[in-house]
XYZ file of C-alpha atoms in Angstrom:
700
model
C -21.073 58.174 -109.713
C -17.851 58.609 -107.757
C -15.917 61.803 -108.116
C -12.607 60.190 -108.746
C -10.530 63.346 -108.738
C -11.917 64.316 -105.293
C -11.269 60.868 -103.941
C -7.574 61.134 -105.149
C -7.306 64.676 -103.778
C -8.503 63.595 -100.326
C -6.639 60.318 -100.141
C -3.322 61.827 -101.209
C -3.931 65.091 -99.291
C -3.097 67.011 -102.484
C -4.465 70.299 -103.990
C -7.226 69.795 -106.599
C -5.033 71.315 -109.421
C -2.249 68.839 -108.656
C -4.584 65.847 -109.096
C -6.408 67.281 -112.069
C -3.353 68.131 -114.030
C -1.469 64.905 -113.226
C -4.320 62.795 -114.326
C -4.639 64.735 -117.591
C -0.811 64.330 -118.204
C -1.186 60.599 -117.595
C -4.142 60.355 -119.903
C -2.265 62.147 -122.591
C 0.276 59.214 -122.578
C 3.121 60.999 -120.870
C 5.499 58.792 -118.857
C 5.833 59.163 -115.133
C 9.660 60.195 -115.168
C 8.889 62.849 -117.751
C 5.942 64.267 -115.773
C 7.980 64.332 -112.545
C 10.967 66.070 -114.109
C 9.555 68.313 -116.779
C 5.937 69.196 -115.708
C 6.621 70.296 -112.100
C 4.423 73.477 -112.523
C 1.420 71.396 -113.556
C 1.913 68.862 -110.786
C 3.023 71.118 -108.005
C 6.409 69.370 -107.888
C 4.995 65.875 -107.208
C 7.756 63.180 -106.873
C 7.865 60.176 -109.171
C 6.964 57.748 -106.552
C 3.699 59.779 -105.579
C 2.792 60.002 -109.232
C 3.268 56.342 -109.614
C 1.031 55.474 -106.515
C -1.587 58.100 -107.797
C -1.646 56.478 -111.212
C -2.046 52.984 -109.561
C -4.892 54.225 -107.561
C -6.538 56.052 -110.513
C -6.478 52.673 -112.387
C -8.136 50.908 -109.392
C -10.790 53.596 -109.074
C -11.687 53.519 -112.740
C -11.838 49.783 -112.771
C -14.135 50.046 -109.751
C -16.457 52.365 -111.670
C -16.399 50.136 -114.611
C -17.227 46.988 -112.487
C -20.151 48.742 -110.846
C -21.579 49.516 -114.210
C -21.121 45.970 -115.373
C -22.768 44.496 -112.220
C -25.718 46.854 -112.435
C -26.238 45.786 -115.972
C -25.848 42.059 -115.221
C -28.444 42.226 -112.374
C -30.817 44.419 -114.326
C -30.785 41.875 -117.228
C -31.958 39.230 -114.654
C -34.814 41.678 -113.762
C -33.770 41.727 -110.135
C -32.308 45.215 -109.786
C -33.924 47.343 -107.014
C -33.263 51.001 -106.322
C -31.694 50.079 -102.918
C -29.451 47.502 -104.416
C -28.310 49.921 -107.192
C -27.512 52.537 -104.683
C -25.590 49.986 -102.434
C -23.521 49.149 -105.631
C -22.892 52.759 -106.500
C -21.676 53.778 -103.035
C -19.170 50.758 -102.747
C -15.769 51.742 -102.427
C -14.001 48.389 -103.001
C -14.147 45.711 -105.634
C -14.579 43.086 -102.901
C -17.872 44.831 -101.695
C -19.253 44.841 -105.275
C -18.430 41.151 -105.627
C -20.310 40.474 -102.353
C -23.308 42.363 -103.562
C -23.240 40.488 -106.922
C -22.714 37.098 -105.325
C -26.358 36.166 -104.960
C -27.009 36.994 -108.668
C -23.835 35.353 -110.056
C -24.394 32.332 -112.263
C -23.512 29.234 -110.214
C -22.458 25.694 -111.048
C -25.124 23.215 -109.606
C -25.261 23.440 -105.918
C -27.441 21.835 -103.230
C -29.566 25.083 -103.385
C -30.004 25.076 -107.227
C -31.009 21.422 -107.161
C -33.589 22.299 -104.503
C -34.865 25.165 -106.643
C -35.134 22.729 -109.615
C -37.393 20.504 -107.313
C -39.673 23.587 -106.882
C -38.749 24.056 -103.184
C -38.070 27.874 -103.390
C -41.463 28.871 -102.231
C -41.196 26.601 -99.248
C -37.898 28.314 -98.320
C -39.732 31.667 -98.568
C -42.506 30.373 -96.245
C -39.940 29.125 -93.615
C -37.837 32.350 -93.944
C -40.776 34.833 -93.737
C -42.280 32.922 -90.622
C -45.796 33.927 -91.926
C -47.214 30.376 -91.180
C -47.179 28.494 -87.871
C -48.678 25.414 -86.310
C -51.011 23.302 -88.411
C -50.829 25.861 -91.283
C -47.116 25.426 -91.450
C -47.323 21.608 -91.390
C -49.772 21.614 -94.278
C -47.639 24.006 -96.297
C -44.750 21.634 -95.909
C -46.929 18.595 -97.109
C -47.914 20.556 -100.368
C -44.231 20.209 -101.526
C -44.005 16.447 -101.463
C -43.776 15.377 -105.061
C -42.378 11.958 -106.038
C -41.988 13.158 -109.546
C -39.555 15.803 -108.459
C -37.922 13.418 -106.111
C -39.277 14.888 -102.905
C -40.557 11.900 -101.294
C -41.414 13.093 -97.826
C -41.438 16.147 -95.569
C -37.774 15.724 -94.439
C -36.559 15.944 -98.058
C -38.723 18.979 -98.612
C -37.305 20.753 -95.538
C -33.892 19.755 -96.255
C -33.973 21.280 -99.810
C -35.662 24.433 -98.445
C -32.911 24.722 -95.850
C -30.193 24.375 -98.545
C -31.779 27.363 -100.350
C -31.737 29.430 -97.059
C -28.254 28.388 -96.293
C -27.090 29.731 -99.583
C -29.016 32.910 -99.370
C -27.649 33.656 -95.869
C -24.160 32.863 -96.823
C -24.298 34.954 -100.086
C -25.813 38.035 -98.449
C -23.318 40.924 -98.752
C -24.366 42.374 -95.242
C -23.999 38.992 -93.527
C -20.572 38.535 -95.063
C -19.493 41.994 -94.018
C -20.845 41.298 -90.345
C -19.050 38.042 -89.943
C -15.903 39.311 -91.697
C -15.494 42.202 -89.134
C -15.809 39.794 -86.188
C -13.197 37.450 -87.680
C -10.779 40.317 -88.474
C -11.291 41.546 -84.888
C -11.342 38.286 -82.911
C -10.112 35.634 -85.269
C -6.946 33.676 -84.390
C -4.530 32.259 -87.116
C -3.270 28.898 -85.749
C -0.443 26.895 -87.213
C 0.913 23.398 -86.368
C 3.482 21.065 -87.853
C 2.679 18.456 -90.469
C 5.490 16.436 -88.874
C 6.476 17.540 -85.354
C 9.704 15.377 -85.473
C 11.032 17.007 -88.630
C 13.613 19.762 -88.245
C 12.769 22.678 -90.580
C 13.164 26.441 -90.768
C 9.478 26.650 -89.678
C 9.974 25.212 -86.201
C 8.756 28.455 -84.455
C 5.354 27.898 -86.219
C 4.994 24.247 -85.110
C 2.541 25.309 -82.361
C 1.806 28.877 -82.946
C -1.237 31.245 -82.560
C -1.626 34.927 -83.309
C -4.660 37.234 -83.599
C -5.494 38.086 -87.174
C -5.555 41.794 -86.509
C -1.969 41.928 -85.244
C -0.312 39.549 -87.745
C 3.067 40.941 -88.880
C 3.529 40.818 -92.660
C 6.706 38.913 -92.652
C 5.065 36.177 -90.450
C 2.188 35.912 -92.862
C 4.536 35.252 -95.791
C 6.622 32.868 -93.744
C 3.555 30.908 -92.731
C 2.276 30.820 -96.312
C 5.586 29.434 -97.460
C 5.444 26.752 -94.711
C 2.074 25.704 -95.795
C 3.072 25.665 -99.518
C 6.140 23.476 -98.489
C 3.584 21.176 -96.861
C 5.490 21.667 -93.510
C 2.611 23.587 -91.793
C -1.158 23.119 -91.406
C -2.827 26.563 -91.135
C -6.375 27.283 -89.852
C -8.540 30.251 -88.731
C -10.085 29.734 -85.274
C -12.562 31.892 -83.406
C -11.382 31.001 -79.862
C -14.718 30.196 -78.445
C -16.816 32.843 -80.431
C -19.886 31.216 -81.838
C -20.326 33.103 -85.207
C -23.250 31.054 -86.321
C -25.158 32.065 -83.120
C -24.336 35.702 -83.665
C -25.439 35.569 -87.228
C -28.858 34.032 -86.136
C -29.139 36.850 -83.534
C -28.541 39.431 -86.259
C -31.198 38.029 -88.521
C -33.738 38.750 -85.788
C -36.090 35.827 -86.374
C -39.001 34.923 -84.070
C -37.750 31.925 -81.891
C -41.343 31.069 -80.944
C -42.345 30.057 -84.386
C -42.281 26.506 -85.615
C -40.146 27.531 -88.575
C -37.429 28.921 -86.403
C -35.656 25.618 -85.805
C -35.307 25.245 -89.590
C -33.900 28.784 -90.032
C -31.425 27.970 -87.278
C -30.255 24.667 -88.828
C -30.030 26.326 -92.237
C -27.999 29.231 -90.935
C -25.582 26.948 -88.981
C -25.136 24.794 -91.996
C -24.677 27.843 -94.417
C -22.143 29.291 -91.975
C -20.131 26.136 -91.502
C -20.418 24.767 -95.136
C -20.328 27.939 -97.141
C -19.803 31.153 -95.410
C -16.862 30.518 -93.100
C -14.741 28.545 -95.616
C -15.356 31.400 -98.167
C -14.438 34.096 -95.652
C -11.496 32.151 -94.386
C -10.080 32.030 -97.889
C -10.923 35.728 -98.480
C -9.392 36.917 -95.073
C -6.112 34.920 -95.726
C -5.983 36.257 -99.200
C -6.440 39.736 -97.781
C -3.672 39.191 -95.169
C -1.303 37.836 -97.954
C -2.176 40.716 -100.301
C -1.400 43.199 -97.528
C 1.933 41.394 -96.744
C 2.829 41.165 -100.332
C 2.195 44.967 -100.914
C 4.382 45.822 -97.932
C 7.087 43.397 -98.994
C 7.016 44.868 -102.485
C 7.387 48.326 -101.016
C 10.356 47.316 -98.931
C 11.780 45.432 -101.943
C 11.430 48.692 -103.956
C 12.913 50.815 -101.189
C 15.949 48.523 -101.021
C 16.446 48.379 -104.704
C 16.635 52.103 -105.316
C 19.737 52.791 -103.237
C 21.423 49.611 -104.637
C 21.024 50.784 -108.158
C 21.945 54.323 -107.218
C 25.288 53.360 -105.547
C 27.945 55.660 -106.853
C 30.050 54.223 -109.651
C 33.815 53.703 -109.032
C 35.350 55.304 -112.160
C 38.770 55.029 -113.594
C 39.741 51.800 -111.880
C 40.856 48.458 -113.332
C 38.967 45.762 -111.430
C 39.681 42.036 -110.706
C 36.339 40.259 -110.095
C 36.092 36.959 -108.352
C 33.055 34.700 -108.429
C 33.777 32.286 -105.519
C 33.105 28.552 -105.443
C 34.364 25.423 -103.860
C 34.357 22.301 -106.172
C 34.440 24.258 -109.395
C 36.978 26.858 -108.230
C 36.755 30.610 -108.257
C 36.287 32.252 -111.651
C 38.439 35.338 -112.093
C 37.976 38.111 -114.671
C 39.897 41.359 -115.098
C 38.021 44.379 -116.559
C 39.625 47.735 -117.455
C 38.242 50.984 -116.286
C 35.690 51.059 -119.186
C 34.301 47.526 -118.344
C 36.086 45.854 -121.182
C 37.206 42.260 -120.295
C 40.964 41.958 -120.274
C 41.653 38.369 -119.051
C 40.119 35.539 -117.144
C 41.125 32.334 -115.374
C 40.075 29.873 -112.704
C 41.795 29.476 -109.321
C 41.281 26.802 -106.531
C 42.016 28.396 -103.104
C 39.206 26.667 -101.121
C 38.063 23.215 -100.371
C 38.677 20.531 -101.757
C 41.712 21.561 -103.694
C 43.239 24.201 -101.240
C 45.773 25.544 -103.826
C 46.296 28.705 -101.810
C 49.789 29.574 -102.921
C 49.085 28.785 -106.540
C 46.064 31.119 -106.363
C 47.936 33.921 -104.717
C 50.681 33.710 -107.318
C 48.055 33.877 -110.143
C 46.209 36.763 -108.592
C 49.514 38.634 -107.982
C 50.423 38.034 -111.625
C 47.152 39.464 -112.933
C 47.346 42.458 -110.623
C 50.769 43.431 -111.861
C 50.019 42.717 -115.511
C 46.863 44.874 -115.709
C 47.586 47.476 -112.904
C 44.504 46.210 -110.935
C 43.291 48.782 -108.389
C 40.379 47.015 -106.832
C 39.128 43.408 -106.264
C 35.466 42.612 -106.175
C 34.534 39.383 -104.557
C 31.024 37.985 -105.059
C 29.126 37.425 -101.785
C 27.869 33.863 -102.531
C 29.219 30.495 -101.686
C 32.828 30.393 -100.445
C 32.910 34.158 -100.507
C 34.475 34.558 -97.048
C 36.939 31.687 -97.538
C 38.012 33.445 -100.731
C 38.204 36.801 -98.894
C 40.568 35.361 -96.339
C 42.964 34.314 -99.252
C 42.723 37.598 -101.027
C 43.414 39.560 -97.749
C 46.490 37.344 -97.137
C 47.632 37.957 -100.670
C 47.255 41.697 -100.376
C 49.492 41.846 -97.321
C 52.289 40.186 -99.503
C 52.257 42.832 -102.370
C 53.787 46.314 -102.545
C 51.018 47.728 -104.759
C 48.049 49.311 -102.764
C 45.000 47.327 -103.793
C 41.739 47.048 -101.811
C 38.951 44.680 -102.041
C 35.089 44.866 -101.476
C 32.353 42.195 -101.195
C 29.884 42.791 -103.946
C 26.327 41.319 -104.079
C 26.178 38.667 -106.828
C 22.490 38.392 -106.799
C 21.248 37.785 -110.313
C 24.784 37.343 -111.736
C 23.995 33.660 -112.684
C 20.683 34.895 -114.367
C 22.639 37.400 -116.435
C 25.295 34.754 -117.300
C 22.694 32.468 -119.009
C 20.578 35.392 -120.415
C 20.254 36.495 -123.958
C 22.114 39.697 -123.035
C 24.960 37.944 -121.411
C 25.313 35.451 -124.326
C 25.128 38.334 -126.858
C 27.885 40.293 -124.967
C 30.298 37.261 -124.520
C 29.181 34.556 -126.980
C 32.535 32.675 -126.613
C 32.790 32.828 -122.780
C 31.838 30.151 -120.304
C 28.699 31.003 -118.355
C 30.603 31.148 -115.005
C 33.167 33.688 -116.355
C 30.306 35.944 -117.573
C 29.220 35.905 -113.930
C 32.593 37.155 -112.757
C 32.660 39.955 -115.393
C 29.085 40.981 -114.139
C 30.431 41.174 -110.529
C 33.381 43.501 -111.597
C 31.221 45.813 -113.759
C 28.567 46.214 -111.079
C 31.252 47.674 -108.841
C 32.389 50.036 -111.639
C 28.846 51.099 -112.555
C 26.063 49.287 -110.584
C 23.233 50.917 -112.537
C 24.624 49.981 -116.057
C 25.132 46.360 -114.980
C 22.083 45.731 -112.805
C 19.623 46.851 -115.515
C 20.590 43.753 -117.375
C 18.969 41.624 -114.766
C 15.206 41.395 -114.121
C 14.851 43.432 -110.994
C 13.288 40.692 -108.922
C 16.398 38.651 -109.315
C 18.556 41.272 -107.636
C 17.596 39.968 -104.140
C 17.121 42.848 -101.789
C 13.866 41.886 -100.207
C 12.123 38.943 -98.491
C 10.126 36.147 -99.999
C 10.444 37.593 -103.551
C 9.673 34.268 -105.106
C 6.374 33.987 -103.130
C 5.025 37.411 -104.096
C 2.681 38.258 -106.940
C 5.304 38.346 -109.694
C 3.208 40.683 -111.935
C 2.855 43.312 -109.128
C 6.476 42.837 -108.064
C 7.779 43.243 -111.637
C 5.702 46.343 -112.222
C 6.788 48.049 -108.932
C 10.545 47.200 -109.358
C 10.456 48.227 -113.010
C 9.135 51.500 -111.943
C 12.002 51.907 -109.515
C 14.573 51.098 -112.041
C 12.945 53.696 -114.523
C 13.009 56.312 -111.844
C 16.630 55.707 -111.085
C 17.776 55.570 -114.688
C 15.961 58.807 -115.603
C 17.188 60.541 -112.448
C 20.788 59.932 -113.420
C 20.440 60.324 -117.272
C 21.971 58.046 -119.857
C 24.954 58.532 -122.233
C 23.309 58.053 -125.588
C 26.628 57.072 -127.260
C 27.747 54.294 -124.824
C 24.499 52.970 -123.125
C 23.466 49.292 -123.754
C 20.013 48.477 -124.986
C 19.410 47.108 -121.476
C 19.950 50.646 -120.071
C 18.202 52.506 -122.822
C 14.895 50.614 -122.565
C 14.399 52.165 -119.067
C 14.549 55.678 -120.345
C 11.204 57.424 -120.373
C 9.270 56.547 -123.552
C 11.796 54.182 -125.036
C 10.685 50.717 -125.771
C 12.927 47.595 -126.106
C 12.335 48.032 -129.833
C 13.334 51.639 -129.921
C 16.422 50.902 -127.598
C 17.669 48.378 -130.172
C 17.021 50.810 -132.986
C 19.045 53.520 -131.007
C 22.079 51.107 -130.744
C 21.783 50.000 -134.313
C 21.673 53.669 -135.581
C 24.719 54.300 -133.471
C 26.584 51.374 -134.984
C 25.657 52.370 -138.466
C 26.342 56.076 -138.430
C 28.827 56.457 -135.527
C 28.195 58.602 -132.460
C 25.192 60.966 -132.010
C 26.216 64.637 -132.420
C 23.145 66.079 -131.047
C 19.681 65.306 -129.735
C 17.837 66.243 -132.912
C 19.361 63.331 -134.680
C 17.082 61.094 -132.431
C 14.246 62.047 -134.695
C 15.950 60.257 -137.556
C 15.940 56.976 -135.670
C 13.506 54.401 -137.027
C 10.500 54.071 -134.760
C 11.278 57.268 -132.740
C 8.749 59.746 -133.444
C 7.952 63.282 -132.035
C 5.980 61.923 -129.053
C 8.762 59.527 -128.021
C 11.407 62.270 -128.586
C 9.492 64.612 -126.126
C 9.449 61.967 -123.466
C 13.056 60.827 -123.782
C 15.163 63.591 -125.082
C 15.853 65.255 -121.726
C 17.199 61.990 -120.143
C 19.638 61.108 -123.034
C 22.926 62.892 -122.683
C 25.564 63.613 -125.389
C 28.932 64.459 -123.885
C 31.205 66.379 -126.338
C 28.325 66.978 -128.820
C 27.427 69.986 -130.998
C 25.450 71.648 -128.199
C 26.733 71.659 -124.618
C 23.099 71.671 -123.453
C 22.803 68.097 -124.868
C 24.860 66.949 -122.007
C 22.478 68.368 -119.415
C 19.075 67.569 -118.010
C 17.664 70.654 -119.799
C 14.865 69.522 -122.092
C 15.203 70.655 -125.790
C 11.844 72.453 -125.399
C 13.670 74.828 -122.913
C 16.864 75.416 -124.853
C 15.648 78.878 -126.040
C 15.216 79.838 -122.354
C 18.421 78.374 -121.337
C 20.370 80.242 -124.050
C 18.709 83.561 -123.120
C 19.489 82.878 -119.502
C 23.221 82.401 -120.325
C 23.241 85.968 -121.768
C 21.746 87.569 -118.638
C 23.321 88.857 -115.548
C 21.173 87.835 -112.485
C 21.232 86.925 -108.857
C 19.270 84.009 -107.292
C 16.907 86.594 -105.716
C 15.681 87.588 -109.077
C 14.319 84.193 -110.065
C 10.683 85.192 -110.091
C 11.408 88.365 -112.105
C 13.454 86.388 -114.623
C 10.701 83.653 -114.722
C 8.127 86.352 -115.910
C 10.615 87.896 -118.259
C 11.376 84.492 -119.925
C 7.811 83.308 -119.698
C 8.792 80.077 -118.023
C 7.710 78.532 -114.631
C 9.866 79.143 -111.524
C 10.323 75.427 -110.831
C 11.525 74.737 -114.371
C 13.698 77.783 -114.300
C 15.384 76.701 -111.137
C 16.011 73.265 -112.716
C 17.660 74.937 -115.653
C 19.917 76.854 -113.411
C 20.992 73.748 -111.559
C 21.763 72.063 -114.769
C 23.798 75.038 -116.137
C 25.775 75.256 -112.842
C 26.711 71.614 -112.920
C 26.528 70.243 -116.474
C 26.766 66.415 -116.795
C 26.603 66.044 -113.004
C 25.798 62.528 -111.663
C 23.470 62.548 -108.634
C 25.017 59.107 -107.578
C 28.272 60.886 -106.659
C 26.389 62.370 -103.660
C 25.453 58.856 -102.315
C 27.603 57.097 -99.571
C 30.819 55.593 -100.995
C 31.280 51.818 -100.480
C 33.674 50.605 -97.725
C 36.857 49.245 -99.281
C 38.914 46.806 -97.193
C 42.405 45.516 -97.187
C 42.140 43.034 -94.337
C 39.577 40.613 -93.008
C 37.768 40.098 -89.747
C 36.922 36.726 -88.360
C 33.780 36.140 -86.099
C 36.306 34.964 -83.362
C 37.632 38.576 -83.449
C 34.347 40.127 -82.443
C 33.692 41.164 -78.863
C 30.561 42.591 -77.258
C 30.783 46.354 -77.154
C 33.062 46.600 -80.192
C 32.160 49.473 -82.630
C 32.492 48.928 -86.325
C 31.578 50.603 -89.641
C 29.277 48.468 -91.778
C 27.223 48.651 -95.021
C 23.480 48.135 -94.946
C 22.859 45.044 -97.210
C 19.081 44.446 -96.734
C 16.253 46.009 -94.943
C 13.330 43.836 -93.779
C 10.250 44.207 -91.615
C 12.018 43.222 -88.381
C 15.406 44.960 -88.959
C 18.406 45.464 -91.143
C 21.278 43.214 -92.038
C 24.675 44.839 -92.064
C 28.000 43.738 -93.680
C 30.685 44.339 -91.101
C 33.368 42.338 -92.870
C 32.914 38.866 -91.374
C 31.285 35.859 -92.974
C 27.884 36.399 -91.768
C 25.970 39.752 -91.926
C 24.911 41.017 -88.535
C 21.348 41.932 -87.756
C 20.154 45.202 -86.197
C 16.788 44.304 -84.879
C 14.167 47.016 -85.278
C 14.339 47.592 -81.497
C 18.017 48.392 -81.766
C 17.991 50.760 -84.792
C 17.068 53.915 -82.993
C 16.701 55.357 -79.516
C 13.219 56.534 -80.442
C 10.198 54.244 -81.428
C 10.008 53.425 -85.196
C 7.345 51.470 -87.024
C 9.584 50.175 -89.782
C 13.340 50.014 -90.307
C 12.889 51.999 -93.520
C 12.338 55.066 -91.401
C 15.998 54.944 -90.309
C 18.217 53.058 -92.894
C 18.253 52.115 -96.539
C 20.398 49.645 -98.540
C 23.916 50.942 -99.239
C 24.093 53.198 -96.114
C 27.349 53.121 -94.299
C 26.556 52.982 -90.559
C 28.231 52.620 -87.314
C 27.230 49.597 -85.237
C 27.948 48.207 -81.818
C 28.209 44.489 -81.277
C 25.704 43.340 -78.514
C 25.858 39.557 -78.847
C 27.989 37.028 -80.813
C 26.468 33.487 -81.178
C 29.543 31.432 -82.381
C 27.640 28.183 -82.744
C 24.935 29.552 -85.049
C 27.065 32.179 -86.705
C 24.805 34.992 -85.598
C 25.742 38.549 -84.696
C 23.388 40.950 -82.962
C 24.125 44.618 -83.544
C 22.927 47.875 -82.261
C 22.785 51.373 -83.676
C 21.371 52.966 -80.581
C 23.335 55.859 -79.042
C 24.662 54.978 -75.434
């Protein structure tokens, strides 16, 4: 059996104790945020993302071992398990290899081969395959299988049935599949063509396109898949002159001088064309898709984290505008706590063009509610609305700035159960405006109300495996929420459910308890909440903060299990050079002690405050204002395989192609930038007709 701990140690390049302890902690039911934050000594300070990846790989390897046992049992029950086959299964390192080995023994629907076996032609297929008979002996053997009762009326029908059996055996053989698969992966060409060459679509670059399988870029795989799904592209896997059937025949090393060879050749060619190649084409394309999806999900996760971790803008009254054309722009004013103060609808854009009326209404709301900031959603009519807002700001005495805010998922929130519960009497579109304003004030608290995949910071998110995407993105949100910590007395159920160990049911119980008893005074009171037992308390307590509570430690990341250590530490005089000595004296790990000291030095700290601050604007740029060579500050809005999109304050985001991100070679944009980064860019090309802006971050 596979030594799973050793495999994990080698693959992750970790020390054996790190893997052993982490696996034990996971098996005990501890959450990943808890392990990463409060069990650093055991894990050797592994980051949450590493623990998450290790956990996923552990699950795969355990499933692999379980599948091996199952396949061995199933083949053994058929009486066909040999020592060689059992060993092949045991040393398999992928589920695909195990499935290939099991393929010949898997119960099948009726195929041409099974029908031939029913006619008693399997012994004839053995005679042909073994090549033990030749000449007249071979001819007499064929004649023995003619049986009208079994619907084998002549030699041709007997040979055809036998060849069907051989074709299936050859195509089901795991080594044959592996042999052909390697050649396809190395020499195969993915070819695409248009369903309708005259039709204009976004897939035109793939209307006559070829690329080797081995060099297919992930984003192109997903684009081609979508084009095929939309019935705009026809996709095939070609071998560019390589005769795989001939190579397979050569691999089988059969005697070409025997009379039976011609039938083996025909059977192999038929099996390859009818069974093996179509099966492998599906498998290889599935593998390409899986690889592309995994990378896309990773990029999505990397983009989501900095978006959620954007620093909150505290103590500001915000006017939020959800732009639109025909139905107007929805406006909502929220105070510094996120409470909605007022709302209205204005019509500054086509077709109404009520610009002056809009400006007058916005000025009125600014003065009435002392608005400090304006958040404008980045959807339809965003830049047209921005032009009016910028013009209006030039006409007032009060200093007010604006910022373009991603409105991805705002409409989902508006119609969600959470949105309806928060604002049962508000129109759906006004709820969207409120969400835009609040996500400027506290991005995390607002974005957790939306399913992560709807936040829109990736590519092809609707084409990806939704289960895997949700799992990965939920993990990112959990890591972010637990890194920051949550105010137990103000957090919504949507935020609380991402705290380590807290389920949706427990999150609702916490809010209900808060409503019934008033504010929590200390963390110990968590144990009185219905459904929150000792095990959940251990997982969640360190991440739940209580400002102004009975115990100042309750407003820190110090876990209650370490309060005694923290209190002793507060009474000691020490220097940082004495950490190891104090660690021994207090009987606590050095890493845990260092974390306690950090928390005591900055109680209630918010790690998001150390992130780049958003760019606030008071005026607007037009694409016509841009010139080659101009340098501007911008905000990274999205990171994809081929580059990064940057908001530089005009209608369209500019693209920094991967080749323009750095003076040194990089494999992926994520090596250089992440969503939310404020960067300096240089304009290298402006395409007015298509509204495209090419940018560079290279030093000159």
